[in-house]
PDB file of C-alpha atoms in Angstrom:
ATOM      1  CA  UNK A   5     -47.997 -13.838-260.400  1.00  0.00           C
ATOM      2  CA  UNK A   6     -51.718 -13.714-261.432  1.00  0.00           C
ATOM      3  CA  UNK A   7     -50.780 -15.770-264.374  1.00  0.00           C
ATOM      4  CA  UNK A   8     -49.948 -18.573-261.999  1.00  0.00           C
ATOM      5  CA  UNK A   9     -53.143 -18.259-260.063  1.00  0.00           C
ATOM      6  CA  UNK A  10     -55.056 -18.279-263.610  1.00  0.00           C
ATOM      7  CA  UNK A  11     -53.327 -21.517-264.228  1.00  0.00           C
ATOM      8  CA  UNK A  12     -54.303 -23.262-261.133  1.00  0.00           C
ATOM      9  CA  UNK A  13     -57.671 -24.919-261.644  1.00  0.00           C
ATOM     10  CA  UNK A  14     -59.325 -24.489-258.293  1.00  0.00           C
ATOM     11  CA  UNK A  15     -58.376 -20.743-258.370  1.00  0.00           C
ATOM     12  CA  UNK A  16     -60.086 -20.627-261.732  1.00  0.00           C
ATOM     13  CA  UNK A  17     -63.201 -22.506-260.513  1.00  0.00           C
ATOM     14  CA  UNK A  18     -63.704 -20.479-257.262  1.00  0.00           C
ATOM     15  CA  UNK A  19     -62.508 -17.246-258.884  1.00  0.00           C
ATOM     16  CA  UNK A  20     -59.574 -16.642-256.696  1.00  0.00           C
ATOM     17  CA  UNK A  21     -57.450 -13.941-257.915  1.00  0.00           C
ATOM     18  CA  UNK A  22     -54.526 -11.566-256.336  1.00  0.00           C
ATOM     19  CA  UNK A  23     -55.575  -8.423-254.560  1.00  0.00           C
ATOM     20  CA  UNK A  24     -52.085  -6.995-253.952  1.00  0.00           C
ATOM     21  CA  UNK A  25     -48.614  -7.913-252.982  1.00  0.00           C
ATOM     22  CA  UNK A  26     -47.025  -5.546-250.451  1.00  0.00           C
ATOM     23  CA  UNK A  27     -43.467  -6.361-249.813  1.00  0.00           C
ATOM     24  CA  UNK A  28     -43.155 -10.070-248.999  1.00  0.00           C
ATOM     25  CA  UNK A  29     -47.093 -10.303-247.911  1.00  0.00           C
ATOM     26  CA  UNK A  30     -49.715 -11.710-250.641  1.00  0.00           C
ATOM     27  CA  UNK A  31     -53.346 -10.737-250.296  1.00  0.00           C
ATOM     28  CA  UNK A  32     -55.777 -12.815-252.537  1.00  0.00           C
ATOM     29  CA  UNK A  33     -59.525 -12.519-252.848  1.00  0.00           C
ATOM     30  CA  UNK A  34     -62.347 -15.241-253.080  1.00  0.00           C
ATOM     31  CA  UNK A  35     -65.397 -13.313-254.407  1.00  0.00           C
ATOM     32  CA  UNK A  36     -68.744 -14.282-252.832  1.00  0.00           C
ATOM     33  CA  UNK A  37     -70.631 -16.689-254.899  1.00  0.00           C
ATOM     34  CA  UNK A  38     -73.726 -18.719-254.208  1.00  0.00           C
ATOM     35  CA  UNK A  39     -72.225 -21.899-255.848  1.00  0.00           C
ATOM     36  CA  UNK A  40     -69.838 -22.065-252.683  1.00  0.00           C
ATOM     37  CA  UNK A  41     -72.366 -21.594-249.947  1.00  0.00           C
ATOM     38  CA  UNK A  42     -72.273 -24.339-247.520  1.00  0.00           C
ATOM     39  CA  UNK A  43     -75.406 -23.591-245.689  1.00  0.00           C
ATOM     40  CA  UNK A  44     -78.216 -22.409-247.751  1.00  0.00           C
ATOM     41  CA  UNK A  45     -80.226 -21.147-244.674  1.00  0.00           C
ATOM     42  CA  UNK A  46     -77.498 -18.663-243.823  1.00  0.00           C
ATOM     43  CA  UNK A  47     -75.768 -18.118-246.989  1.00  0.00           C
ATOM     44  CA  UNK A  48     -72.318 -18.610-245.384  1.00  0.00           C
ATOM     45  CA  UNK A  49     -69.671 -19.976-247.659  1.00  0.00           C
ATOM     46  CA  UNK A  50     -68.465 -23.719-247.206  1.00  0.00           C
ATOM     47  CA  UNK A  51     -65.421 -24.228-245.111  1.00  0.00           C
ATOM     48  CA  UNK A  52     -63.689 -25.917-247.889  1.00  0.00           C
ATOM     49  CA  UNK A  53     -63.479 -22.915-249.886  1.00  0.00           C
ATOM     50  CA  UNK A  54     -62.078 -20.856-247.012  1.00  0.00           C
ATOM     51  CA  UNK A  55     -59.392 -23.703-246.662  1.00  0.00           C
ATOM     52  CA  UNK A  56     -58.696 -23.519-250.307  1.00  0.00           C
ATOM     53  CA  UNK A  57     -58.220 -19.809-250.196  1.00  0.00           C
ATOM     54  CA  UNK A  58     -55.609 -19.897-247.220  1.00  0.00           C
ATOM     55  CA  UNK A  59     -53.720 -23.032-248.497  1.00  0.00           C
ATOM     56  CA  UNK A  60     -53.253 -21.400-251.929  1.00  0.00           C
ATOM     57  CA  UNK A  61     -52.297 -17.918-250.325  1.00  0.00           C
ATOM     58  CA  UNK A  62     -49.980 -19.332-248.054  1.00  0.00           C
ATOM     59  CA  UNK A  63     -48.322 -21.599-250.875  1.00  0.00           C
ATOM     60  CA  UNK A  64     -48.198 -18.701-253.366  1.00  0.00           C
ATOM     61  CA  UNK A  65     -46.231 -16.608-250.798  1.00  0.00           C
ATOM     62  CA  UNK A  66     -43.397 -18.880-250.997  1.00  0.00           C
ATOM     63  CA  UNK A  67     -42.354 -17.846-254.359  1.00  0.00           C
ATOM     64  CA  UNK A  68     -42.593 -14.098-253.310  1.00  0.00           C
ATOM     65  CA  UNK A  69     -40.342 -14.789-250.421  1.00  0.00           C
ATOM     66  CA  UNK A  70     -38.050 -16.825-252.471  1.00  0.00           C
ATOM     67  CA  UNK A  71     -37.735 -14.341-255.409  1.00  0.00           C
ATOM     68  CA  UNK A  72     -38.280 -17.261-257.903  1.00  0.00           C
ATOM     69  CA  UNK A  73     -41.058 -19.910-258.838  1.00  0.00           C
ATOM     70  CA  UNK A  74     -40.378 -23.129-257.224  1.00  0.00           C
ATOM     71  CA  UNK A  75     -42.784 -25.943-256.830  1.00  0.00           C
ATOM     72  CA  UNK A  76     -43.801 -26.208-253.175  1.00  0.00           C
ATOM     73  CA  UNK A  77     -46.482 -28.871-252.313  1.00  0.00           C
ATOM     74  CA  UNK A  78     -48.295 -28.582-248.858  1.00  0.00           C
ATOM     75  CA  UNK A  79     -46.879 -30.582-246.179  1.00  0.00           C
ATOM     76  CA  UNK A  80     -49.172 -29.343-243.335  1.00  0.00           C
ATOM     77  CA  UNK A  81     -52.054 -26.786-242.852  1.00  0.00           C
ATOM     78  CA  UNK A  82     -53.575 -25.878-239.792  1.00  0.00           C
ATOM     79  CA  UNK A  83     -56.493 -23.656-239.410  1.00  0.00           C
ATOM     80  CA  UNK A  84     -58.439 -22.064-236.626  1.00  0.00           C
ATOM     81  CA  UNK A  85     -61.798 -20.869-237.682  1.00  0.00           C
ATOM     82  CA  UNK A  86     -62.685 -17.862-235.562  1.00  0.00           C
ATOM     83  CA  UNK A  87     -65.947 -16.862-236.675  1.00  0.00           C
ATOM     84  CA  UNK A  88     -68.394 -17.526-239.554  1.00  0.00           C
ATOM     85  CA  UNK A  89     -67.962 -15.399-242.785  1.00  0.00           C
ATOM     86  CA  UNK A  90     -70.747 -13.018-243.548  1.00  0.00           C
ATOM     87  CA  UNK A  91     -72.944 -13.651-246.355  1.00  0.00           C
ATOM     88  CA  UNK A  92     -72.519 -11.703-249.808  1.00  0.00           C
ATOM     89  CA  UNK A  93     -69.056 -10.364-248.941  1.00  0.00           C
ATOM     90  CA  UNK A  94     -65.806 -11.324-250.572  1.00  0.00           C
ATOM     91  CA  UNK A  95     -63.189 -12.997-248.348  1.00  0.00           C
ATOM     92  CA  UNK A  96     -59.430 -12.004-248.426  1.00  0.00           C
ATOM     93  CA  UNK A  97     -56.463 -14.232-247.432  1.00  0.00           C
ATOM     94  CA  UNK A  98     -53.324 -12.540-246.626  1.00  0.00           C
ATOM     95  CA  UNK A  99     -49.914 -14.833-246.108  1.00  0.00           C
ATOM     96  CA  UNK A 100     -46.402 -14.317-245.534  1.00  0.00           C
ATOM     97  CA  UNK A 101     -43.469 -16.691-245.089  1.00  0.00           C
ATOM     98  CA  UNK A 102     -41.890 -16.445-241.893  1.00  0.00           C
ATOM     99  CA  UNK A 103     -38.966 -19.199-242.169  1.00  0.00           C
ATOM    100  CA  UNK A 104     -37.211 -20.853-244.897  1.00  0.00           C
ATOM    101  CA  UNK A 105     -35.138 -23.827-244.509  1.00  0.00           C
ATOM    102  CA  UNK A 106     -33.350 -26.089-246.786  1.00  0.00           C
ATOM    103  CA  UNK A 107     -36.325 -28.341-247.514  1.00  0.00           C
ATOM    104  CA  UNK A 108     -39.084 -26.484-245.762  1.00  0.00           C
ATOM    105  CA  UNK A 109     -40.962 -23.192-245.885  1.00  0.00           C
ATOM    106  CA  UNK A 110     -43.154 -21.878-242.897  1.00  0.00           C
ATOM    107  CA  UNK A 111     -46.002 -19.472-243.807  1.00  0.00           C
ATOM    108  CA  UNK A 112     -48.914 -17.812-241.932  1.00  0.00           C
ATOM    109  CA  UNK A 113     -51.824 -16.319-243.057  1.00  0.00           C
ATOM    110  CA  UNK A 114     -55.467 -14.977-242.124  1.00  0.00           C
ATOM    111  CA  UNK A 115     -58.779 -14.881-243.832  1.00  0.00           C
ATOM    112  CA  UNK A 116     -61.163 -11.828-243.307  1.00  0.00           C
ATOM    113  CA  UNK A 117     -63.743  -9.952-244.763  1.00  0.00           C
ATOM    114  CA  UNK A 118     -64.227  -6.075-244.035  1.00  0.00           C
ATOM    115  CA  UNK A 119     -61.863  -5.846-241.182  1.00  0.00           C
ATOM    116  CA  UNK A 120     -58.593  -7.575-241.081  1.00  0.00           C
ATOM    117  CA  UNK A 121     -58.354  -7.153-237.439  1.00  0.00           C
ATOM    118  CA  UNK A 122     -61.442  -9.341-237.243  1.00  0.00           C
ATOM    119  CA  UNK A 123     -60.206 -12.259-238.918  1.00  0.00           C
ATOM    120  CA  UNK A 124     -62.530 -15.146-239.980  1.00  0.00           C
ATOM    121  CA  UNK A 125     -59.614 -17.717-239.525  1.00  0.00           C
ATOM    122  CA  UNK A 126     -55.878 -17.712-238.997  1.00  0.00           C
ATOM    123  CA  UNK A 127     -53.685 -20.497-240.238  1.00  0.00           C
ATOM    124  CA  UNK A 128     -49.866 -21.882-240.140  1.00  0.00           C
ATOM    125  CA  UNK A 129     -48.774 -23.774-242.842  1.00  0.00           C
ATOM    126  CA  UNK A 130     -45.594 -25.617-244.086  1.00  0.00           C
ATOM    127  CA  UNK A 131     -44.369 -26.443-247.780  1.00  0.00           C
ATOM    128  CA  UNK A 132     -41.727 -28.830-249.257  1.00  0.00           C
ATOM    129  CA  UNK A 133     -39.254 -26.970-251.177  1.00  0.00           C
ATOM    130  CA  UNK A 134     -38.557 -29.099-254.058  1.00  0.00           C
ATOM    131  CA  UNK A 135     -35.260 -28.718-256.171  1.00  0.00           C
ATOM    132  CA  UNK A 136     -35.443 -25.924-258.984  1.00  0.00           C
ATOM    133  CA  UNK A 137     -35.251 -28.631-261.808  1.00  0.00           C
ATOM    134  CA  UNK A 138     -38.440 -29.954-260.760  1.00  0.00           C
ATOM    135  CA  UNK A 139     -40.170 -26.896-262.048  1.00  0.00           C
ATOM    136  CA  UNK A 140     -39.006 -27.815-265.380  1.00  0.00           C
ATOM    137  CA  UNK A 141     -40.513 -24.869-267.904  1.00  0.00           C
ATOM    138  CA  UNK A 142     -41.913 -27.304-270.366  1.00  0.00           C
ATOM    139  CA  UNK A 143     -43.908 -29.092-267.623  1.00  0.00           C
ATOM    140  CA  UNK A 144     -45.237 -25.903-266.377  1.00  0.00           C
ATOM    141  CA  UNK A 145     -46.021 -24.630-269.915  1.00  0.00           C
ATOM    142  CA  UNK A 146     -47.755 -28.014-270.692  1.00  0.00           C
ATOM    143  CA  UNK A 147     -49.876 -27.651-267.475  1.00  0.00           C
ATOM    144  CA  UNK A 148     -51.059 -24.277-268.369  1.00  0.00           C
ATOM    145  CA  UNK A 149     -51.926 -25.281-271.866  1.00  0.00           C
ATOM    146  CA  UNK A 150     -54.035 -28.157-270.696  1.00  0.00           C
ATOM    147  CA  UNK A 151     -56.174 -25.958-268.454  1.00  0.00           C
ATOM    148  CA  UNK A 152     -58.457 -24.951-271.274  1.00  0.00           C
ATOM    149  CA  UNK A 153     -59.459 -28.791-272.057  1.00  0.00           C
TER     150      UNK A 153
END
C-alpha cells in the first residue's frame, strides 16, 4: 500500500505516508512543513493540504475495504473544519469505508494531531467504483515509472 502512496505525486510532494492499517481503517500522516503553512503569522498549515490528506486517506481506504486495487475517483468530499491545526505538529488522517454499492463507495474520516478525540476536521466522501479492467497493470506501471521525470 505504501508503494501506491509513493506513486501519487501529491503524496510525494507533501510527504504523506501510511501510518497504519488496522482492520479496514487506514491512518496516514501529513508531516508538518513550513512549505505548507497557510498563515505565516500563526504557522498553521493551509487548508488545502488538510483537504488533500483527507481525500487521499478516504480514497485509499477503498482498496482496503475491497481487498483489491481499483481506481476510484472522488465524486464528492465534504469537510467540516472544527479547529485550527497546531503549528509544528504532524497531522494524521484516519478513514474507513462504511458502504459499498455497485458503482459508489462511501467513506468517512477524521484529521487530528495529538488526540483523535479532538479532531481538526471530519469528512464524508464518495468515490466512483470503476471496472477492474480500467486499472490495467501496464497503465498503472507506466504512471509509476513516469513519477521520476
